[in-house]
Each structure stands twice: as C-alpha cells, then as structure tokens.
Amino acid sequence: MSVPYSDLLPLLLLGVVCVVCIYLWSVSQWRWWYYWRRRGVPCLKPVLPIVGNMYDLLLLKSLPDISNRIYKVTRGLPYVGIYACHTPVLYVRDLDLIARMCVRDFNHFEDRGFHFNIGDSLGRNLIHQNGQDWRFSRSRLSPCFNIARVKSMLPAMLEKSANLVGKFKNYLTHKDLIEVWDVSLRYSTDVLTLCTIGVDAQCLDDRHEFRKISKQMLGIHFIYHVFTGCFFPTVHKLLGTPVAKASVTEFFHHVIQQIIDHRKEKKNENKDVLQALIDLKEEFTTRETGANIPGKIV
C-alpha cells in the first residue's frame, strides 16, 4: 500500500526544519560561540543563532544604533569580538589601535566586509574589492585623492554649497516645511558627479535624471545588497545580487561611455577620478597586458 505524496510532505518539511535547526545550533556552539574564545579575544555571547549580537535588526534598528549599543556595553575594553549574524567581527574601540590599523598596518586590513559578485561592474570598487584586486585599484586610484586634486575639488563644493544655501532660503520663504533628506540627496549627488566624473547633475536645480537614479541606488535593493553582502555572503553569492538594479548599471555605463567619447573627441582632460581610470585603461592597452582588469574597473 503506497502512501500519498501529499501525506509525506509535512514529514519531509519537518525533517528539513529539524536538520536546519541542528545545523544552526552546532554552528553557533562551535564556530560562533568559541571563535573568539579560542583566540583569546574578549567577546559578546551571541543572543540568537541567526543574528548573533545583531538582534536589534529584528527591531528594525539602524547599524549606528546597534554600534552605539555595543559601544556602551563594552566600555573599558580596547576591542571585543562580536558576531554579525554568521560573521565574526572584531569591534575596535581603542583610538591608538584604530589609528595604527588605518595608517601603519592599513595594507593588512583591505577587506571591507562587503561581498560582491564578479560580473557586477558597479561592485568593482575600493569598498567592495578585496585582496590583490583591492591593492591594485588602491595603488592606481590613490593619486586621485592627493592634496592637490582634493583642493581642485573645493571650488565645485563651494559652488554647490552656495547653491544649497540659496535653495534653503527660497524654501523658507515659500514653504513651511523642508524635506531635508531630499535636499541633502540632491546636494550630495551634485557634488559627487561633479568631482568624480565631471558632470553637473543639477539636481538642486530640479533636473530629475540623476536624482531619479540616486534614489534608486539608495533604495530597498541597495539595503538588501548591503545586508546580505555583509551578513550572509553565501546567500548573496548564490543569488548573484548586484549592487544596483540593471537600469542603474545601464544608465552609468551609457553616461560614462558618452563622457569618454566626448573627452577623446575634444581632447580635454579633467583632473577627476574618471580621468584617472581612463588614463589607467590607456596605459594597459598600450602595454597590451592586463587590459581586461582596468576595462572592468571603468
């Protein structure tokens, strides 16, 4: 007598749930609860198997709020080990140690903790890259942020700041309320596009093209990318989650290609980040070696 498949399905689901629970329990006992202890690092005991010490995420708390809570409960310790969901993380509090890590020993801390998928062109940046890719990109992009180039960006920042003040005055004259988030996003978009790719987005002047894209970049998809990339990198890799939606990636590909073609045609060069990438690509094309790397970066 055969048993119908529909009757076996609840038992199969129950079995899968039991296996997952046993796996999570064993991982939490061995990998999580003892990872920092085996290394002699003071640590916070995980509260829940899935979220570790980040249980505030279930309450929809922001990462700064979570960091502030951990900072308060670890007062007096120079550093402490925590568990960000599935990932052991060293939480550093001592200012001298932070300065050493960020200056003298910086080359040993190139991993920013963000996972990205290889085919994601927008993901190939200094924040997401690790290892040799990060070292290569950093060595080539560091000259873009020397004192001279940063000073050259100051006039653009001052111009946009003056424009921002003017907008605030205008809003206060004609409106009772100001949506600070929207205005700040417009200002940030104008400054970033002007200093990095040499394009005046004019978001403060109510041009909607870049404003629409910037909103899409910082929307739900980006939050999902950061959350899974930081805390569940395996899931992030299996799903192939990109940094931004396909429409955003296509938009930037199109804009940057137009800028490159325009600069080649007019033979003008701006001292911005994009120009450094263009020069890098031409350098490797001339040498006919490793040209695929800078091509992916641009």
Tab-separated table of C-alpha atoms in Angstrom:
chain	number	residue	atom	x	y	z
A	1	MET	CA	0.000	0.000	0.000
A	2	SER	CA	1.582	3.260	-1.139
A	3	VAL	CA	1.428	6.448	0.894
A	4	PRO	CA	0.275	9.557	-0.997
A	5	TYR	CA	2.974	12.153	-1.573
A	6	SER	CA	0.775	14.861	-0.019
A	7	ASP	CA	0.802	12.921	3.271
A	8	LEU	CA	4.602	12.653	3.257
A	9	LEU	CA	5.195	16.326	2.508
A	10	PRO	CA	4.601	17.592	6.106
A	11	LEU	CA	7.010	14.937	7.433
A	12	LEU	CA	9.646	15.944	4.875
A	13	LEU	CA	9.276	19.615	5.774
A	14	LEU	CA	9.536	18.770	9.473
A	15	GLY	CA	12.677	16.763	8.801
A	16	VAL	CA	14.251	19.637	6.855
A	17	VAL	CA	13.411	22.081	9.662
A	18	CYS	CA	14.962	19.758	12.252
A	19	VAL	CA	18.164	19.376	10.193
A	20	VAL	CA	18.450	23.150	9.738
A	21	CYS	CA	17.899	23.761	13.464
A	22	ILE	CA	20.526	21.166	14.409
A	23	TYR	CA	22.967	22.703	11.934
A	24	LEU	CA	22.409	26.218	13.253
A	25	TRP	CA	22.776	25.008	16.831
A	26	SER	CA	26.022	23.165	16.102
A	27	VAL	CA	27.442	26.101	14.171
A	28	SER	CA	26.520	28.532	16.927
A	29	GLN	CA	28.093	26.265	19.545
A	30	TRP	CA	31.341	25.583	17.722
A	31	ARG	CA	32.061	28.325	15.207
A	32	TRP	CA	30.292	31.311	16.727
A	33	TRP	CA	30.432	30.867	20.475
A	34	TYR	CA	34.033	29.686	20.502
A	35	TYR	CA	35.593	31.536	17.548
A	36	TRP	CA	36.847	34.480	19.621
A	37	ARG	CA	37.375	32.457	22.801
A	38	ARG	CA	39.807	30.127	21.033
A	39	ARG	CA	41.784	33.207	20.010
A	40	GLY	CA	41.839	34.743	23.461
A	41	VAL	CA	39.726	37.737	22.443
A	42	PRO	CA	37.066	39.078	24.836
A	43	CYS	CA	33.711	38.665	23.151
A	44	LEU	CA	29.977	39.087	23.492
A	45	LYS	CA	27.990	35.861	23.607
A	46	PRO	CA	25.571	35.539	20.651
A	47	VAL	CA	21.958	36.061	21.703
A	48	LEU	CA	20.272	34.258	18.798
A	49	PRO	CA	21.805	31.684	16.400
A	50	ILE	CA	20.881	33.516	13.197
A	51	VAL	CA	21.543	37.162	14.092
A	52	GLY	CA	24.307	36.709	16.704
A	53	ASN	CA	24.832	40.023	18.510
A	54	MET	CA	22.833	41.938	15.884
A	55	TYR	CA	19.429	41.081	17.342
A	56	ASP	CA	18.496	44.758	17.024
A	57	LEU	CA	17.977	44.079	13.309
A	58	LEU	CA	14.775	42.249	14.233
A	59	LEU	CA	13.596	45.514	15.806
A	60	LEU	CA	14.485	47.399	12.587
A	61	LYS	CA	17.251	49.352	14.337
A	62	SER	CA	19.920	51.034	12.200
A	63	LEU	CA	23.560	49.957	12.184
A	64	PRO	CA	24.680	53.153	14.028
A	65	ASP	CA	22.155	52.368	16.792
A	66	ILE	CA	23.448	48.796	17.037
A	67	SER	CA	27.057	50.007	17.119
A	68	ASN	CA	26.196	52.510	19.845
A	69	ARG	CA	24.650	49.763	21.998
A	70	ILE	CA	27.731	47.545	21.611
A	71	TYR	CA	29.982	50.514	22.409
A	72	LYS	CA	28.158	51.152	25.683
A	73	VAL	CA	28.109	47.542	26.897
A	74	THR	CA	31.839	47.029	26.147
A	75	ARG	CA	33.055	50.136	27.952
A	76	GLY	CA	36.622	49.750	29.216
A	77	LEU	CA	37.721	47.178	26.581
A	78	PRO	CA	40.148	48.206	23.791
A	79	TYR	CA	38.494	45.721	21.437
A	80	VAL	CA	35.879	42.994	21.579
A	81	GLY	CA	34.747	40.157	19.346
A	82	ILE	CA	31.149	40.170	18.173
A	83	TYR	CA	29.085	38.075	15.809
A	84	ALA	CA	27.361	39.912	12.958
A	85	CYS	CA	24.874	37.195	12.045
A	86	HIS	CA	27.116	34.478	10.547
A	87	THR	CA	30.331	36.513	10.545
A	88	PRO	CA	32.814	37.001	13.423
A	89	VAL	CA	33.733	40.708	13.579
A	90	LEU	CA	36.404	42.469	15.636
A	91	TYR	CA	34.901	45.618	17.171
A	92	VAL	CA	37.771	48.045	17.909
A	93	ARG	CA	37.321	50.863	20.438
A	94	ASP	CA	40.872	51.999	21.283
A	95	LEU	CA	41.766	55.157	19.312
A	96	ASP	CA	45.501	54.379	19.139
A	97	LEU	CA	44.779	50.911	17.796
A	98	ILE	CA	42.326	52.319	15.248
A	99	ALA	CA	44.949	54.844	14.076
A	100	ARG	CA	47.524	52.067	13.718
A	101	MET	CA	45.139	49.898	11.709
A	102	CYS	CA	44.150	52.777	9.432
A	103	VAL	CA	47.695	54.093	8.826
A	104	ARG	CA	50.708	51.896	9.512
A	105	ASP	CA	49.029	48.480	9.169
A	106	PHE	CA	46.394	49.526	6.646
A	107	ASN	CA	47.611	47.060	3.995
A	108	HIS	CA	46.629	44.195	6.281
A	109	PHE	CA	43.016	45.368	6.518
A	110	GLU	CA	41.968	45.688	2.891
A	111	ASP	CA	38.821	43.590	3.392
A	112	ARG	CA	35.917	45.983	3.923
A	113	GLY	CA	33.495	43.154	4.711
A	114	PHE	CA	31.336	43.688	1.607
A	115	HIS	CA	30.812	40.782	-0.776
A	116	PHE	CA	30.188	41.452	-4.461
A	117	ASN	CA	29.715	39.196	-7.452
A	118	ILE	CA	32.405	39.083	-10.129
A	119	GLY	CA	30.094	40.010	-13.006
A	120	ASP	CA	28.818	43.139	-11.245
A	121	SER	CA	30.660	46.085	-12.818
A	122	LEU	CA	29.457	48.617	-10.220
A	123	GLY	CA	30.693	46.304	-7.490
A	124	ARG	CA	34.318	46.566	-8.614
A	125	ASN	CA	35.216	49.486	-6.363
A	126	LEU	CA	37.508	50.014	-3.388
A	127	ILE	CA	34.721	49.453	-0.873
A	128	HIS	CA	33.790	46.030	-2.214
A	129	GLN	CA	37.107	44.713	-3.535
A	130	ASN	CA	39.458	42.513	-1.506
A	131	GLY	CA	42.949	41.097	-1.773
A	132	GLN	CA	45.007	41.700	-4.901
A	133	ASP	CA	42.170	43.484	-6.737
A	134	TRP	CA	41.890	45.983	-3.877
A	135	ARG	CA	45.658	46.548	-3.710
A	136	PHE	CA	45.831	47.126	-7.466
A	137	SER	CA	42.908	49.567	-7.524
A	138	ARG	CA	44.091	51.451	-4.430
A	139	SER	CA	47.626	51.941	-5.785
A	140	ARG	CA	46.212	53.351	-9.010
A	141	LEU	CA	43.469	55.497	-7.516
A	142	SER	CA	45.430	56.954	-4.591
A	143	PRO	CA	46.852	59.800	-6.755
A	144	CYS	CA	43.258	60.901	-7.438
A	145	PHE	CA	42.938	61.903	-3.801
A	146	ASN	CA	46.237	63.664	-3.155
A	147	ILE	CA	46.202	67.156	-1.658
A	148	ALA	CA	46.389	68.953	-4.999
A	149	ARG	CA	43.438	67.088	-6.508
A	150	VAL	CA	41.306	67.394	-3.401
A	151	LYS	CA	41.970	71.151	-3.382
A	152	SER	CA	40.912	71.304	-7.025
A	153	MET	CA	37.529	69.865	-5.992
A	154	LEU	CA	36.958	72.611	-3.413
A	155	PRO	CA	35.601	75.278	-5.828
A	156	ALA	CA	32.933	72.838	-7.055
A	157	MET	CA	31.968	72.024	-3.464
A	158	LEU	CA	31.766	75.720	-2.542
A	159	GLU	CA	29.657	76.455	-5.619
A	160	LYS	CA	27.201	73.706	-4.785
A	161	SER	CA	27.172	74.716	-1.114
A	162	ALA	CA	26.239	78.268	-2.061
A	163	ASN	CA	23.522	76.877	-4.316
A	164	LEU	CA	22.272	74.746	-1.419
A	165	VAL	CA	22.072	77.772	0.903
A	166	GLY	CA	20.143	79.654	-1.765
A	167	LYS	CA	17.690	76.782	-2.094
A	168	PHE	CA	17.151	76.669	1.666
A	169	LYS	CA	16.437	80.407	1.745
A	170	ASN	CA	13.988	80.048	-1.118
A	171	TYR	CA	12.233	77.128	0.546
A	172	LEU	CA	11.950	79.000	3.852
A	173	THR	CA	10.378	81.937	2.041
A	174	HIS	CA	7.752	79.969	0.133
A	175	LYS	CA	7.282	76.813	2.206
A	176	ASP	CA	6.649	75.951	5.826
A	177	LEU	CA	8.415	72.591	5.707
A	178	ILE	CA	11.658	71.389	4.123
A	179	GLU	CA	12.327	67.740	3.335
A	180	VAL	CA	15.959	67.668	4.450
A	181	TRP	CA	16.586	64.119	3.168
A	182	ASP	CA	15.589	65.049	-0.377
A	183	VAL	CA	17.619	68.277	-0.412
A	184	SER	CA	20.669	66.544	1.060
A	185	LEU	CA	20.438	63.803	-1.543
A	186	ARG	CA	20.323	66.372	-4.326
A	187	TYR	CA	23.338	68.230	-2.951
A	188	SER	CA	25.361	65.022	-2.473
A	189	THR	CA	24.529	63.863	-5.990
A	190	ASP	CA	25.626	67.194	-7.499
A	191	VAL	CA	28.943	67.215	-5.611
A	192	LEU	CA	29.772	63.570	-6.283
A	193	THR	CA	29.015	63.643	-10.001
A	194	LEU	CA	30.913	66.905	-10.474
A	195	CYS	CA	34.020	65.757	-8.568
A	196	THR	CA	34.166	62.170	-9.849
A	197	ILE	CA	33.030	62.218	-13.486
A	198	GLY	CA	32.996	65.961	-14.229
A	199	VAL	CA	29.242	66.173	-14.896
A	200	ASP	CA	26.978	68.790	-13.352
A	201	ALA	CA	23.862	66.795	-12.461
A	202	GLN	CA	21.954	69.998	-11.486
A	203	CYS	CA	19.737	68.093	-9.045
A	204	LEU	CA	19.420	71.210	-6.894
A	205	ASP	CA	18.023	72.957	-9.986
A	206	ASP	CA	15.306	70.313	-10.309
A	207	ARG	CA	16.841	68.208	-13.060
A	208	HIS	CA	15.413	64.762	-12.402
A	209	GLU	CA	17.655	62.367	-14.356
A	210	PHE	CA	20.449	61.846	-11.833
A	211	ARG	CA	18.074	62.481	-8.935
A	212	LYS	CA	15.910	59.555	-10.005
A	213	ILE	CA	18.939	57.280	-10.365
A	214	SER	CA	20.379	58.307	-6.984
A	215	LYS	CA	17.079	57.430	-5.304
A	216	GLN	CA	17.092	54.028	-6.990
A	217	MET	CA	20.675	53.400	-5.867
A	218	LEU	CA	19.825	54.075	-2.210
A	219	GLY	CA	16.505	52.251	-2.266
A	220	ILE	CA	15.356	48.885	-0.945
A	221	HIS	CA	17.551	46.974	-3.378
A	222	PHE	CA	20.717	48.636	-2.044
A	223	ILE	CA	19.723	47.900	1.565
A	224	TYR	CA	19.135	44.266	0.620
A	225	HIS	CA	22.530	44.139	-1.127
A	226	VAL	CA	24.368	45.567	1.903
A	227	PHE	CA	22.518	43.335	4.375
A	228	THR	CA	23.071	40.049	2.529
A	229	GLY	CA	26.561	41.013	1.340
A	230	CYS	CA	27.740	41.790	4.884
A	231	PHE	CA	25.897	39.233	6.984
A	232	PHE	CA	25.026	36.414	4.553
A	233	PRO	CA	27.716	36.407	1.837
A	234	THR	CA	26.923	32.828	0.774
A	235	VAL	CA	23.306	33.757	0.039
A	236	HIS	CA	24.500	36.932	-1.690
A	237	LYS	CA	26.768	34.872	-3.951
A	238	LEU	CA	24.195	32.182	-4.731
A	239	LEU	CA	21.568	34.763	-5.700
A	240	GLY	CA	24.086	36.873	-7.654
A	241	THR	CA	22.768	40.066	-6.070
A	242	PRO	CA	24.191	43.164	-7.825
A	243	VAL	CA	24.986	46.493	-6.149
A	244	ALA	CA	22.225	48.225	-8.113
A	245	LYS	CA	19.385	47.359	-10.416
A	246	ALA	CA	20.092	46.673	-14.085
A	247	SER	CA	18.566	50.025	-15.108
A	248	VAL	CA	21.001	51.904	-12.836
A	249	THR	CA	24.009	49.981	-14.169
A	250	GLU	CA	22.961	50.602	-17.782
A	251	PHE	CA	22.484	54.297	-17.048
A	252	PHE	CA	26.006	54.726	-15.672
A	253	HIS	CA	27.523	52.650	-18.465
A	254	HIS	CA	25.829	54.889	-21.010
A	255	VAL	CA	26.782	58.164	-19.280
A	256	ILE	CA	30.413	57.196	-18.709
A	257	GLN	CA	30.833	55.995	-22.285
A	258	GLN	CA	29.468	59.319	-23.523
A	259	ILE	CA	31.919	61.226	-21.312
A	260	ILE	CA	34.859	59.118	-22.512
A	261	ASP	CA	33.918	59.638	-26.167
A	262	HIS	CA	33.478	63.385	-25.602
A	263	ARG	CA	36.874	63.772	-23.926
A	264	LYS	CA	38.601	61.825	-26.671
A	265	GLU	CA	36.906	63.922	-29.345
A	266	LYS	CA	37.589	67.299	-27.693
A	267	LYS	CA	40.973	66.146	-26.329
A	268	ASN	CA	40.299	67.678	-22.945
A	269	GLU	CA	41.146	66.111	-19.606
A	270	ASN	CA	39.649	66.819	-16.221
A	271	LYS	CA	41.572	66.027	-13.068
A	272	ASP	CA	38.881	63.766	-11.633
A	273	VAL	CA	38.515	60.107	-10.751
A	274	LEU	CA	37.131	59.136	-14.137
A	275	GLN	CA	40.129	60.647	-15.940
A	276	ALA	CA	42.461	58.575	-13.764
A	277	LEU	CA	40.561	55.454	-14.813
A	278	ILE	CA	40.714	56.470	-18.477
A	279	ASP	CA	44.483	57.002	-18.226
A	280	LEU	CA	44.829	53.665	-16.475
A	281	LYS	CA	42.926	51.890	-19.222
A	282	GLU	CA	45.033	53.515	-21.942
A	283	GLU	CA	48.221	52.616	-20.080
A	284	PHE	CA	47.362	48.944	-20.015
A	285	THR	CA	46.075	48.982	-23.574
A	286	THR	CA	49.422	50.401	-24.698
A	287	ARG	CA	51.337	47.733	-22.821
A	288	GLU	CA	48.964	45.067	-24.184
A	289	THR	CA	48.990	43.291	-20.846
A	290	GLY	CA	46.252	43.026	-18.251
A	291	ALA	CA	43.942	45.260	-20.282
A	292	ASN	CA	40.919	43.287	-19.033
A	293	ILE	CA	41.407	44.498	-15.448
A	294	PRO	CA	41.103	48.248	-15.977
A	295	GLY	CA	38.374	47.659	-18.519
A	296	LYS	CA	36.277	46.089	-15.771
A	297	ILE	CA	37.153	48.920	-13.396
A	298	VAL	CA	35.973	51.615	-15.818
